[in-house]
Coordinates of C-alpha atoms in Angstrom, one line a residue:
Chain J
X1 CA -45.2 -12.7 10.5
X2 CA -42.7 -12.2 8.6
X3 CA -44.4 -11.9 4.7
X4 CA -42.4 -10.4 1.9
X5 CA -44.0 -7.0 3.4
X6 CA -42.6 -7.0 6.7
X7 CA -39.1 -6.2 6.0
X8 CA -39.7 -3.3 3.8
X9 CA -42.3 -2.3 6.1
X10 CA -39.6 -2.5 9.2
X11 CA -37.1 -1.1 7.5
X12 CA -38.8 2.3 6.4
X13 CA -40.6 2.5 10.1
X14 CA -36.6 2.5 11.1
X15 CA -35.7 5.0 9.0
X16 CA -38.7 7.3 9.3
X17 CA -37.2 6.7 13.7
X18 CA -34.3 7.9 12.5
X19 CA -35.0 10.8 9.8
X20 CA -38.0 13.0 11.8
X21 CA -35.4 14.2 14.3
X22 CA -33.5 15.4 11.4
X23 CA -36.0 16.9 9.5
X24 CA -36.7 18.8 12.8
X25 CA -33.6 20.6 12.7
X26 CA -34.0 21.2 9.5
X27 CA -37.6 22.0 9.2
X28 CA -36.4 24.9 13.0
X29 CA -33.4 25.9 10.9
X30 CA -35.3 28.2 8.5
X31 CA -37.3 29.7 10.8
X32 CA -37.2 33.0 13.5
X33 CA -36.6 32.6 16.8
X34 CA -40.2 34.0 17.1
X35 CA -42.0 31.5 14.9
X36 CA -40.2 28.8 16.5
X37 CA -41.4 30.0 19.7
X38 CA -44.5 30.9 18.9
X39 CA -45.9 27.0 18.6
X40 CA -45.7 23.9 16.7
X41 CA -45.5 24.2 12.9
X42 CA -44.9 20.6 11.1
X43 CA -42.6 23.0 7.9
X44 CA -41.3 26.5 8.4
X45 CA -44.3 28.5 7.2
X46 CA -42.9 31.8 6.8
X47 CA -39.6 30.4 5.6
X48 CA -36.1 32.3 6.3
X49 CA -32.5 32.2 5.3
X50 CA -31.1 35.0 8.3
X51 CA -29.8 31.7 10.6
X52 CA -28.0 30.3 7.7
X53 CA -26.9 33.8 6.7
X54 CA -25.4 35.1 10.3
X55 CA -23.3 31.8 10.1
X56 CA -22.0 32.5 6.6
X57 CA -21.5 35.9 7.3
X58 CA -19.4 35.8 10.2
X59 CA -15.6 34.8 10.1
X60 CA -15.3 33.2 13.7
X61 CA -18.0 30.5 12.3
X62 CA -16.2 30.2 9.0
X63 CA -12.7 30.1 11.3
X64 CA -14.1 27.5 13.5
X65 CA -15.5 25.1 10.5
X66 CA -11.8 25.4 9.3
X67 CA -10.4 24.7 12.4
X68 CA -12.2 21.3 12.8
X69 CA -11.7 20.5 9.4
X70 CA -7.8 20.8 9.5
X71 CA -7.9 19.4 13.1
X72 CA -10.0 15.7 11.1
X73 CA -7.7 16.0 8.4
X74 CA -4.5 16.0 10.5
X75 CA -5.5 13.2 13.2
X76 CA -6.6 11.0 10.3
X77 CA -3.5 11.6 8.2
X78 CA -1.5 11.1 11.1
X79 CA -3.2 8.1 12.5
X80 CA -3.3 5.8 9.7
X81 CA 0.4 6.7 8.5
X82 CA 2.1 5.5 11.6
X83 CA -0.8 3.2 12.3
X84 CA 0.2 1.0 9.1
X85 CA 3.7 -0.3 9.7
X86 CA 2.5 -1.2 13.2
X87 CA -0.6 -3.4 11.7
X88 CA 2.0 -5.0 9.4
X89 CA 4.0 -6.5 12.1
X90 CA 1.1 -7.5 14.1
X91 CA -0.4 -9.2 11.5
X92 CA 2.9 -10.8 10.3
X93 CA 5.3 -11.5 12.7
X94 CA 5.3 -12.9 16.6
X95 CA 7.4 -10.7 18.6
X96 CA 8.0 -10.3 22.1
X97 CA 5.1 -8.9 24.1
X98 CA 2.8 -8.7 20.7
X99 CA 0.1 -9.7 22.2
X100 CA 0.1 -7.3 25.7
X101 CA 1.1 -4.8 23.7
X102 CA -2.3 -5.3 21.1
X103 CA -4.3 -5.6 24.2
X104 CA -2.5 -2.7 25.6
X105 CA -3.1 -0.5 22.6
X106 CA -6.9 -1.4 22.1
X107 CA -7.4 -0.8 25.9
X108 CA -6.7 3.0 24.8
X109 CA -10.1 2.8 22.2
X110 CA -12.0 2.5 25.4
X111 CA -10.7 4.8 28.1
X112 CA -13.4 7.2 28.8
X113 CA -12.3 10.8 27.5
X114 CA -13.6 12.4 30.4
X115 CA -10.3 10.7 32.3
X116 CA -8.3 12.4 30.1
X117 CA -10.0 15.9 30.4
X118 CA -7.3 17.3 33.0
X119 CA -4.0 15.7 32.3
X120 CA -4.1 16.6 28.4
X121 CA -5.1 20.0 29.6
X122 CA -2.0 20.1 31.5
X123 CA 0.0 18.6 29.3
X124 CA -0.8 20.2 26.4
X125 CA -0.6 23.7 28.2
X126 CA 2.7 22.7 29.5
X127 CA 4.2 22.4 25.8
X128 CA 2.6 25.2 24.6
X129 CA 0.5 23.2 22.2
X130 CA -2.6 24.5 24.4
X131 CA -5.5 26.2 21.9
X132 CA -4.0 24.8 18.6
X133 CA -5.2 22.3 16.1
X134 CA -2.3 20.1 17.0
X135 CA -3.7 19.3 20.5
X136 CA -6.4 18.5 19.6
X137 CA -5.6 16.3 16.2
X138 CA -2.5 15.0 18.8
X139 CA -5.8 13.9 21.5
X140 CA -7.9 12.6 19.2
X141 CA -4.7 9.9 18.9
X142 CA -5.5 8.7 22.1
X143 CA -8.6 6.4 20.1
X144 CA -7.4 6.6 16.7
X145 CA -4.2 5.3 16.5
X146 CA -5.4 2.0 18.0
X147 CA -8.6 1.9 16.3
X148 CA -6.8 2.5 12.5
X149 CA -4.4 -0.4 13.7
X150 CA -7.0 -2.8 14.9
X151 CA -8.8 -2.4 11.3
X152 CA -5.6 -2.1 9.1
X153 CA -4.3 -5.3 11.1
X154 CA -7.9 -7.1 9.9
X155 CA -7.3 -6.2 6.1
X156 CA -3.6 -7.1 6.1
X157 CA -4.6 -10.4 7.5
X158 CA -6.5 -11.2 4.5
X159 CA -3.8 -10.6 2.3
X160 CA -1.7 -13.9 1.3
X161 CA 1.9 -13.9 3.4
X162 CA 3.1 -15.6 -0.3
X163 CA 2.7 -11.8 -2.1
X164 CA 5.2 -10.8 0.2
X165 CA 7.2 -13.8 0.0
X166 CA 7.1 -14.0 -4.3
X167 CA 8.0 -9.9 -3.8
X168 CA 11.0 -10.4 -2.0
X169 CA 12.1 -13.7 -3.9
X170 CA 11.9 -11.0 -6.7
X171 CA 14.6 -8.9 -5.6
X172 CA 12.0 -6.2 -4.4
X173 CA 13.3 -3.9 -1.0
X174 CA 11.1 -3.8 1.7
X175 CA 10.1 -0.2 1.0
X176 CA 9.4 -0.6 -2.3
X177 CA 7.2 -3.9 -2.3
X178 CA 5.9 -2.0 0.6
X179 CA 4.9 0.9 -1.3
X180 CA 4.0 -0.4 -4.9
X181 CA 2.4 -3.9 -3.9
X182 CA 1.0 -4.0 -0.7
X183 CA -0.2 -0.5 -0.4
X184 CA -2.4 -1.2 -3.6
X185 CA -3.8 -4.6 -2.1
X186 CA -5.0 -3.0 1.2
X187 CA -6.4 0.3 -0.9
X188 CA -10.1 -0.6 0.5
X189 CA -8.8 -1.3 4.6
X190 CA -6.6 2.1 4.1
X191 CA -9.9 3.6 2.9
X192 CA -12.0 1.8 5.9
X193 CA -9.7 3.4 8.3
X194 CA -9.3 7.0 7.4
X195 CA -12.9 6.5 7.5
X196 CA -13.2 5.5 11.0
X197 CA -10.8 8.2 12.2
X198 CA -12.3 10.9 10.6
X199 CA -15.8 10.0 11.7
X200 CA -14.7 9.7 15.5
X201 CA -12.3 12.8 15.6
X202 CA -15.5 14.8 13.7
X203 CA -18.0 14.1 16.4
X204 CA -16.3 14.2 19.6
X205 CA -16.5 17.2 21.5
X206 CA -15.2 16.9 25.0
X207 CA -11.5 17.1 24.1
X208 CA -11.3 19.2 21.4
X209 CA -13.8 22.2 23.8
X210 CA -11.2 21.7 26.3
X211 CA -8.2 21.8 24.6
X212 CA -8.9 25.1 22.5
X213 CA -10.3 28.6 23.9
X214 CA -9.8 31.3 21.0
X215 CA -7.5 30.9 18.3
X216 CA -8.5 26.9 17.7
X217 CA -12.0 26.4 18.4
X218 CA -13.8 24.0 17.0
X219 CA -17.0 24.1 15.7
X220 CA -18.8 21.9 18.3
X221 CA -17.7 24.8 20.6
X222 CA -18.4 28.1 18.7
X223 CA -22.6 26.4 18.7
X224 CA -22.3 27.3 22.0
X225 CA -22.2 30.6 21.6
X226 CA -25.7 30.4 20.0
X227 CA -26.5 29.8 24.3
X228 CA -25.5 33.9 24.5
X229 CA -26.8 36.1 27.2
X230 CA -30.1 37.4 25.1
X231 CA -31.2 33.4 26.0
X232 CA -30.8 30.8 23.5
X233 CA -30.5 31.2 19.4
X234 CA -32.8 28.1 18.3
X235 CA -32.4 28.7 15.1
X236 CA -29.3 29.8 15.0
X237 CA -28.3 26.7 16.7
X238 CA -30.4 24.4 14.2
X239 CA -28.8 25.9 11.2
X240 CA -25.2 25.1 13.1
X241 CA -26.3 21.9 13.5
X242 CA -27.5 20.9 10.2
X243 CA -24.2 22.5 8.5
X244 CA -22.2 20.1 10.8
X245 CA -24.4 17.4 9.4
X246 CA -23.1 18.0 5.5
X247 CA -19.5 16.9 5.8
X248 CA -20.6 13.7 7.3
X249 CA -23.3 13.2 4.8
X250 CA -20.9 13.4 2.1
X251 CA -17.9 11.2 3.1
X252 CA -20.9 8.7 4.1
X253 CA -22.2 8.9 0.4
X254 CA -18.9 8.1 -1.1
X255 CA -17.9 5.3 1.4
X256 CA -21.3 3.9 1.4
X257 CA -20.1 0.7 -0.5
X258 CA -17.4 0.1 2.1
X259 CA -19.0 0.9 5.7
X260 CA -20.5 -2.5 6.2
X261 CA -16.7 -4.0 5.3
X262 CA -15.3 -1.4 8.0
X263 CA -17.9 -2.0 10.6
X264 CA -17.3 -5.9 10.6
X265 CA -13.3 -4.3 11.0
X266 CA -12.1 -6.6 8.6
X267 CA -11.8 -9.7 11.1
X268 CA -15.3 -11.4 10.8
Chain R
X1 CA -3.8 -17.3 10.4
X2 CA -1.5 -16.9 13.6
X3 CA 0.7 -20.7 12.2
X4 CA 2.0 -18.4 9.3
X5 CA 3.2 -15.6 11.7
X6 CA 7.3 -15.3 11.8
X7 CA 9.1 -14.8 14.8
X8 CA 10.9 -12.1 14.5
X9 CA 11.9 -9.6 17.2
X10 CA 12.8 -7.0 14.1
X11 CA 9.2 -6.0 13.8
X12 CA 9.0 -4.0 17.1
X13 CA 10.9 -1.5 14.7
X14 CA 7.3 -1.1 12.8
X15 CA 5.5 -0.9 16.3
X16 CA 8.0 2.2 17.6
X17 CA 5.7 5.2 16.2
X18 CA 2.6 3.9 17.3
X19 CA 3.9 3.2 20.8
X20 CA 5.6 6.8 20.9
X21 CA 2.4 8.6 20.0
X22 CA 0.1 6.1 22.2
X23 CA 2.6 6.4 25.8
X24 CA 2.6 10.5 24.9
X25 CA -1.1 10.4 24.5
X26 CA -1.8 8.0 27.0
X27 CA 0.9 7.0 29.5
X28 CA 2.2 10.6 30.1
X29 CA -1.1 12.1 31.0
X30 CA -2.1 9.0 33.2
X31 CA 1.4 9.8 35.2
X32 CA -0.2 13.5 35.9
X33 CA -3.2 11.5 37.0
X34 CA -1.9 9.4 39.4
X35 CA 0.2 12.1 40.6
X36 CA -2.1 14.1 41.7
X37 CA -4.4 10.8 43.3
X38 CA -2.1 10.0 45.9
X39 CA -0.9 14.4 46.9
X40 CA -2.7 17.0 48.1
X41 CA -2.3 20.4 47.7
X42 CA -2.2 23.8 49.7
X43 CA -2.2 26.0 46.6
X44 CA 0.3 27.5 44.9
X45 CA 2.1 24.6 43.6
X46 CA 2.6 22.9 47.3
X47 CA 1.9 19.1 46.9
X48 CA 2.1 16.6 49.9
X49 CA 2.1 13.0 50.1
X50 CA -1.6 11.8 50.7
X51 CA -1.2 8.4 50.1
X52 CA -3.8 6.3 49.6
X53 CA -6.6 9.1 51.5
X54 CA -8.6 10.0 48.0
X55 CA -9.0 6.6 47.1
X56 CA -10.2 5.8 50.6
X57 CA -12.4 8.8 50.6
X58 CA -13.7 7.6 47.0
X59 CA -14.4 4.0 47.9
X60 CA -16.1 4.8 51.2
X61 CA -19.8 5.0 50.7
X62 CA -20.3 7.0 53.2
X63 CA -18.6 10.4 52.9
X64 CA -19.9 12.8 50.1
X65 CA -17.6 11.8 47.3
X66 CA -17.9 7.7 47.7
X67 CA -21.8 8.5 47.7
X68 CA -21.4 10.6 44.0
X69 CA -19.3 8.0 42.7
X70 CA -21.4 5.5 44.2
X71 CA -24.6 7.0 42.7
X72 CA -23.2 8.3 39.2
X73 CA -21.6 4.8 38.7
X74 CA -25.3 3.0 39.5
X75 CA -27.1 5.3 37.1
X76 CA -24.2 4.6 34.3
X77 CA -25.1 1.0 34.5
X78 CA -28.3 1.2 34.6
X79 CA -28.1 3.0 31.0
X80 CA -25.7 1.4 29.6
X81 CA -27.6 -2.0 30.8
X82 CA -31.0 -0.6 29.0
X83 CA -29.7 0.4 26.0
X84 CA -27.9 -2.4 25.4
X85 CA -31.0 -4.1 26.0
X86 CA -32.8 -2.3 23.8
X87 CA -30.5 -2.1 21.0
X88 CA -29.3 -5.1 20.4
X89 CA -31.9 -6.8 19.2
X90 CA -33.4 -3.9 17.5
X91 CA -30.0 -3.4 15.4
X92 CA -30.5 -7.6 14.7
X93 CA -34.1 -7.3 13.7
X94 CA -32.9 -4.0 11.2
X95 CA -30.1 -5.5 9.8
X96 CA -32.2 -8.7 8.5
X97 CA -34.4 -5.9 6.9
X98 CA -31.6 -4.1 4.8
X99 CA -32.2 -4.9 1.3
X100 CA -30.2 -7.4 -0.1
X101 CA -29.7 -6.3 -3.7
X102 CA -29.8 -2.9 -6.1
X103 CA -29.7 0.5 -5.7
X104 CA -31.7 0.4 -2.6
X105 CA -29.0 -1.3 -0.7
X106 CA -26.7 1.8 -0.9
X107 CA -29.3 4.6 0.1
X108 CA -30.3 2.7 3.0
X109 CA -26.8 2.6 4.5
X110 CA -26.3 6.5 4.2
X111 CA -29.6 6.9 5.8
X112 CA -28.9 4.4 8.5
X113 CA -25.4 5.5 9.0
X114 CA -26.2 9.4 9.4
X115 CA -26.9 9.1 12.9
X116 CA -23.5 8.0 13.7
X117 CA -21.9 10.5 11.8
X118 CA -23.8 13.8 13.4
X119 CA -21.1 15.5 16.1
X120 CA -22.0 14.3 19.4
X121 CA -22.9 18.3 20.6
X122 CA -25.5 18.3 17.4
X123 CA -27.2 14.9 18.6
X124 CA -27.7 16.6 21.8
X125 CA -29.1 19.9 20.5
X126 CA -31.6 17.5 17.7
X127 CA -33.2 15.7 20.5
X128 CA -33.5 18.6 22.9
X129 CA -35.3 20.9 20.7
X130 CA -37.6 17.4 19.8
X131 CA -38.4 16.9 23.0
X132 CA -39.2 19.9 24.3
X133 CA -42.1 20.6 25.4
X134 CA -43.7 23.6 24.2
X135 CA -42.2 23.6 20.7
X136 CA -40.0 19.9 20.1
X137 CA -42.6 17.4 17.9
X138 CA -42.1 14.7 20.3
X139 CA -42.6 16.4 23.4
X140 CA -45.6 18.4 22.3
X141 CA -46.8 14.7 20.7
X142 CA -46.0 13.2 24.7
X143 CA -48.4 16.0 25.8
X144 CA -51.0 15.6 23.5
X145 CA -51.5 11.8 24.3
X146 CA -51.8 12.5 28.1
X147 CA -47.8 12.0 29.0
X148 CA -48.3 16.0 30.5
X149 CA -45.9 15.8 32.8
X150 CA -43.3 15.4 29.8
X151 CA -40.5 17.6 30.7
X152 CA -37.0 16.9 30.4
X153 CA -35.2 19.9 33.2
X154 CA -37.7 19.3 35.4
X155 CA -38.9 15.3 35.7
X156 CA -36.3 12.2 35.8
X157 CA -38.4 10.0 34.6
X158 CA -38.8 12.1 31.0
X159 CA -35.0 12.9 30.9
X160 CA -33.8 9.2 31.1
X161 CA -36.6 8.3 28.7
X162 CA -35.4 11.2 26.4
X163 CA -31.6 10.0 27.0
X164 CA -32.6 6.3 26.2
X165 CA -34.5 7.0 23.3
X166 CA -31.3 9.4 22.2
X167 CA -29.0 6.4 22.7
X168 CA -31.2 4.2 20.6
X169 CA -31.8 6.5 17.8
X170 CA -27.9 7.5 17.8
X171 CA -25.8 4.2 17.9
X172 CA -28.5 1.2 16.9
X173 CA -27.4 1.8 13.8
X174 CA -23.8 0.6 14.1
X175 CA -24.9 -2.3 15.6
X176 CA -27.0 -3.0 12.5
X177 CA -24.1 -2.5 10.4
X178 CA -22.1 -4.5 12.0
X179 CA -24.7 -7.9 12.0
X180 CA -25.6 -6.9 8.0
X181 CA -21.7 -6.9 7.7
X182 CA -21.5 -10.1 9.7
X183 CA -24.9 -11.6 7.4
X184 CA -23.0 -10.6 4.1
X185 CA -19.8 -13.0 5.6
X186 CA -22.1 -16.0 5.5
X187 CA -22.1 -18.2 2.9
X188 CA -24.7 -19.2 0.5
X189 CA -24.3 -22.7 0.8
X190 CA -26.0 -22.3 4.0
X191 CA -29.4 -20.9 3.1
X192 CA -29.4 -23.8 0.1
X193 CA -28.8 -26.4 2.8
X194 CA -31.7 -25.0 4.7
X195 CA -34.0 -24.2 2.0
X196 CA -33.3 -28.2 0.7
X197 CA -34.6 -29.2 4.2
X198 CA -37.5 -27.3 4.6
X199 CA -36.4 -24.7 7.1
X200 CA -38.4 -22.0 7.7
X201 CA -37.5 -18.6 8.4
X202 CA -37.2 -19.1 12.3
X203 CA -35.1 -21.6 12.3
X204 CA -33.0 -20.2 9.4
X205 CA -32.3 -17.6 11.9
X206 CA -32.0 -19.4 14.9
X207 CA -29.4 -22.1 13.6
X208 CA -27.7 -20.5 11.1
X209 CA -27.7 -16.9 11.3
X210 CA -27.6 -16.5 14.7
X211 CA -24.5 -18.3 15.5
X212 CA -22.4 -16.9 12.8
X213 CA -23.3 -13.8 14.1
X214 CA -22.0 -14.6 17.3
X215 CA -18.6 -12.7 16.9
X216 CA -19.8 -9.6 15.4
X217 CA -22.4 -9.2 18.4
X218 CA -19.6 -9.7 20.8
X219 CA -18.0 -6.4 19.1
X220 CA -21.5 -4.3 19.0
X221 CA -21.6 -5.2 22.7
X222 CA -18.3 -4.1 24.0
X223 CA -18.5 -1.4 21.6
X224 CA -21.9 -0.3 22.8
X225 CA -20.9 -1.1 26.7
X226 CA -18.1 1.1 26.6
X227 CA -19.6 3.7 24.8
X228 CA -22.5 4.1 27.1
X229 CA -20.2 3.8 30.2
X230 CA -18.1 6.8 28.6
X231 CA -21.1 8.6 27.4
X232 CA -20.5 12.9 28.1
X233 CA -21.7 15.3 25.3
X234 CA -25.0 14.1 24.6
X235 CA -26.6 14.4 28.3
X236 CA -24.6 16.9 28.7
X237 CA -26.3 18.8 26.5
X238 CA -30.0 17.6 26.5
X239 CA -30.1 17.6 30.7
X240 CA -26.6 18.4 31.9
X241 CA -26.7 16.0 34.3
X242 CA -29.9 17.2 35.5
X243 CA -32.5 17.8 36.8
X244 CA -30.7 17.1 39.8
X245 CA -28.3 14.5 39.7
X246 CA -30.9 12.3 37.7
X247 CA -29.0 12.0 34.9
X248 CA -25.3 12.3 36.1
X249 CA -23.1 9.6 34.8
X250 CA -19.7 9.5 35.3
X251 CA -18.0 11.5 32.8
X252 CA -20.2 14.4 33.5
X253 CA -19.5 13.9 37.5
X254 CA -15.7 13.8 36.8
X255 CA -15.9 16.7 34.2
X256 CA -17.8 18.9 37.2
X257 CA -15.4 17.7 39.7
X258 CA -12.0 17.7 37.7
X259 CA -12.5 21.2 35.2
X260 CA -15.6 23.1 37.4
X261 CA -14.8 22.0 40.9
X262 CA -10.9 21.7 40.2
X263 CA -10.9 19.3 42.9
X264 CA -8.4 17.2 42.0
X265 CA -7.0 15.0 44.1
X266 CA -10.7 13.7 44.1
X267 CA -10.9 13.5 40.4
X268 CA -7.8 11.9 39.8
X269 CA -8.4 9.2 42.1
X270 CA -12.1 8.9 40.3
X271 CA -10.7 8.9 36.7
X272 CA -8.3 6.1 38.1
X273 CA -10.8 3.6 39.5
X274 CA -13.4 4.9 36.4
X275 CA -10.3 3.8 33.9
X276 CA -9.4 0.5 35.9
X277 CA -13.3 -0.4 36.1
X278 CA -13.7 -0.1 32.1
X279 CA -10.2 -1.6 31.5
X280 CA -11.4 -4.8 33.4
X281 CA -14.4 -4.9 31.6
X282 CA -12.4 -4.7 28.5
X283 CA -10.4 -7.7 29.6
X284 CA -12.8 -10.0 30.4
X285 CA -14.8 -9.7 27.1
X286 CA -11.3 -9.6 25.0
X287 CA -9.9 -13.2 27.1
X288 CA -14.1 -14.4 26.9
X289 CA -13.6 -13.5 22.6
X290 CA -10.3 -15.7 22.3
X291 CA -11.4 -18.2 24.6
X292 CA -14.3 -18.6 22.5
X293 CA -12.4 -18.7 19.6
X294 CA -9.7 -21.1 20.3
X295 CA -12.6 -23.7 21.4
X296 CA -14.1 -22.8 18.0
X297 CA -10.7 -23.8 16.1
X298 CA -10.5 -26.7 18.1

């Protein structure tokens, strides 16, 4: 069955399946609500930019976009920075409790965010971080730090130990060796880890909206604004949806050659 | 690789920052949950000891909370089973169809990765709109070809159908990318040997590719099981857990209980049991993979 045409055809069908719902969202974002409700059309017959205009002219929408980008950035930087030395330790050394510790770290990756919604709410309220980008950035560390450790450990294990030893013999101090020699060697791994931290923090919504109300409202929570008293603003919702897809799409474009590698988590 | 590791307890210093962060974001919140799970309150911050009461309540299938928990657990397990059964084979098939060379590789990878980078609530919005019986392409299409009862908000079968298709749409790409990475790691020599032996496509797949993919498939299955077992935002956006209780999975039910009804004791016991189940599954997977690894290297 699988001739020379089978594979491209299968791929084309799958991509069609992926893209049609996305196209549908884009299509709706260029329609007015009356247009949307009046029935099904495959493309916007009278395309309007009103929905996008509404978003671009509203400071609340800007603020929520910036909030989202800020907490994702803070989380990515923090996660990767603290995961690096730990991943190095797990990859190079054996120490008391290393295996249980590694498993315990990974088990956090598997913890349902819903379990943490209520305790996080209490914790961040009590230390005065509630409704700040820091609360969300820290909360996302729960799953991003273990993930970064896991990915980086895989990449570091791929670098031969001899390199560390040679540098020591050449008289490098550990910090200098780590920054000057080691980091460039695992630059790919750092990129992949950062990409995954970005991705999981960007798409997560339950914790992000539980931990914020007004000041640090993320874009995901802002979208609930389309569910107003006047009913659902489908056009606005679609336009906001399209806009939230853009950062992800840009990031994938830049890291496309590393994506597959990262999904193998460096360990295969 | 393990033999080259050096025994040195000072390595702990490298792990301290991670430990501090993860303790802060995992253990401290869990203490609160533990606290609530064994106490009851009369309001005004007056707590008193309740022992295992909440847990007995939860695990007793005759109580209301017990029924809720059992129902959500059963629905969640069925959902996980169904999406895994669809996504794993489909993901393998897609990975085999990804082009091997040229500019197409990048383009295909970008499109495949797209659903993974869409915020969960937008995924929900897309499918909510797409499956609307009056204005959505899929909803209208299904009605046009005879499924007149298709209605996500009122018909349980429609709701389930939508959530399953949505999950397949959202996550099959992850399985495909994992398998693609696994396939790329197979040395060319294996394929050459197969060609010399005159093996057909199916033989190459079952004798070379599938065994080599075993490890990535285990990772993929674990990630997909956990993902579907924790799913919250997407079904919440599409169905809100309805119609009735039809798509109230564990996370949805728990959030309803904890933040909606502020039923702290029951919610805390619920959280702990839920977390324990995911941990157990996670642990079984890990021991199984390390065991299988050990066998392979032996």
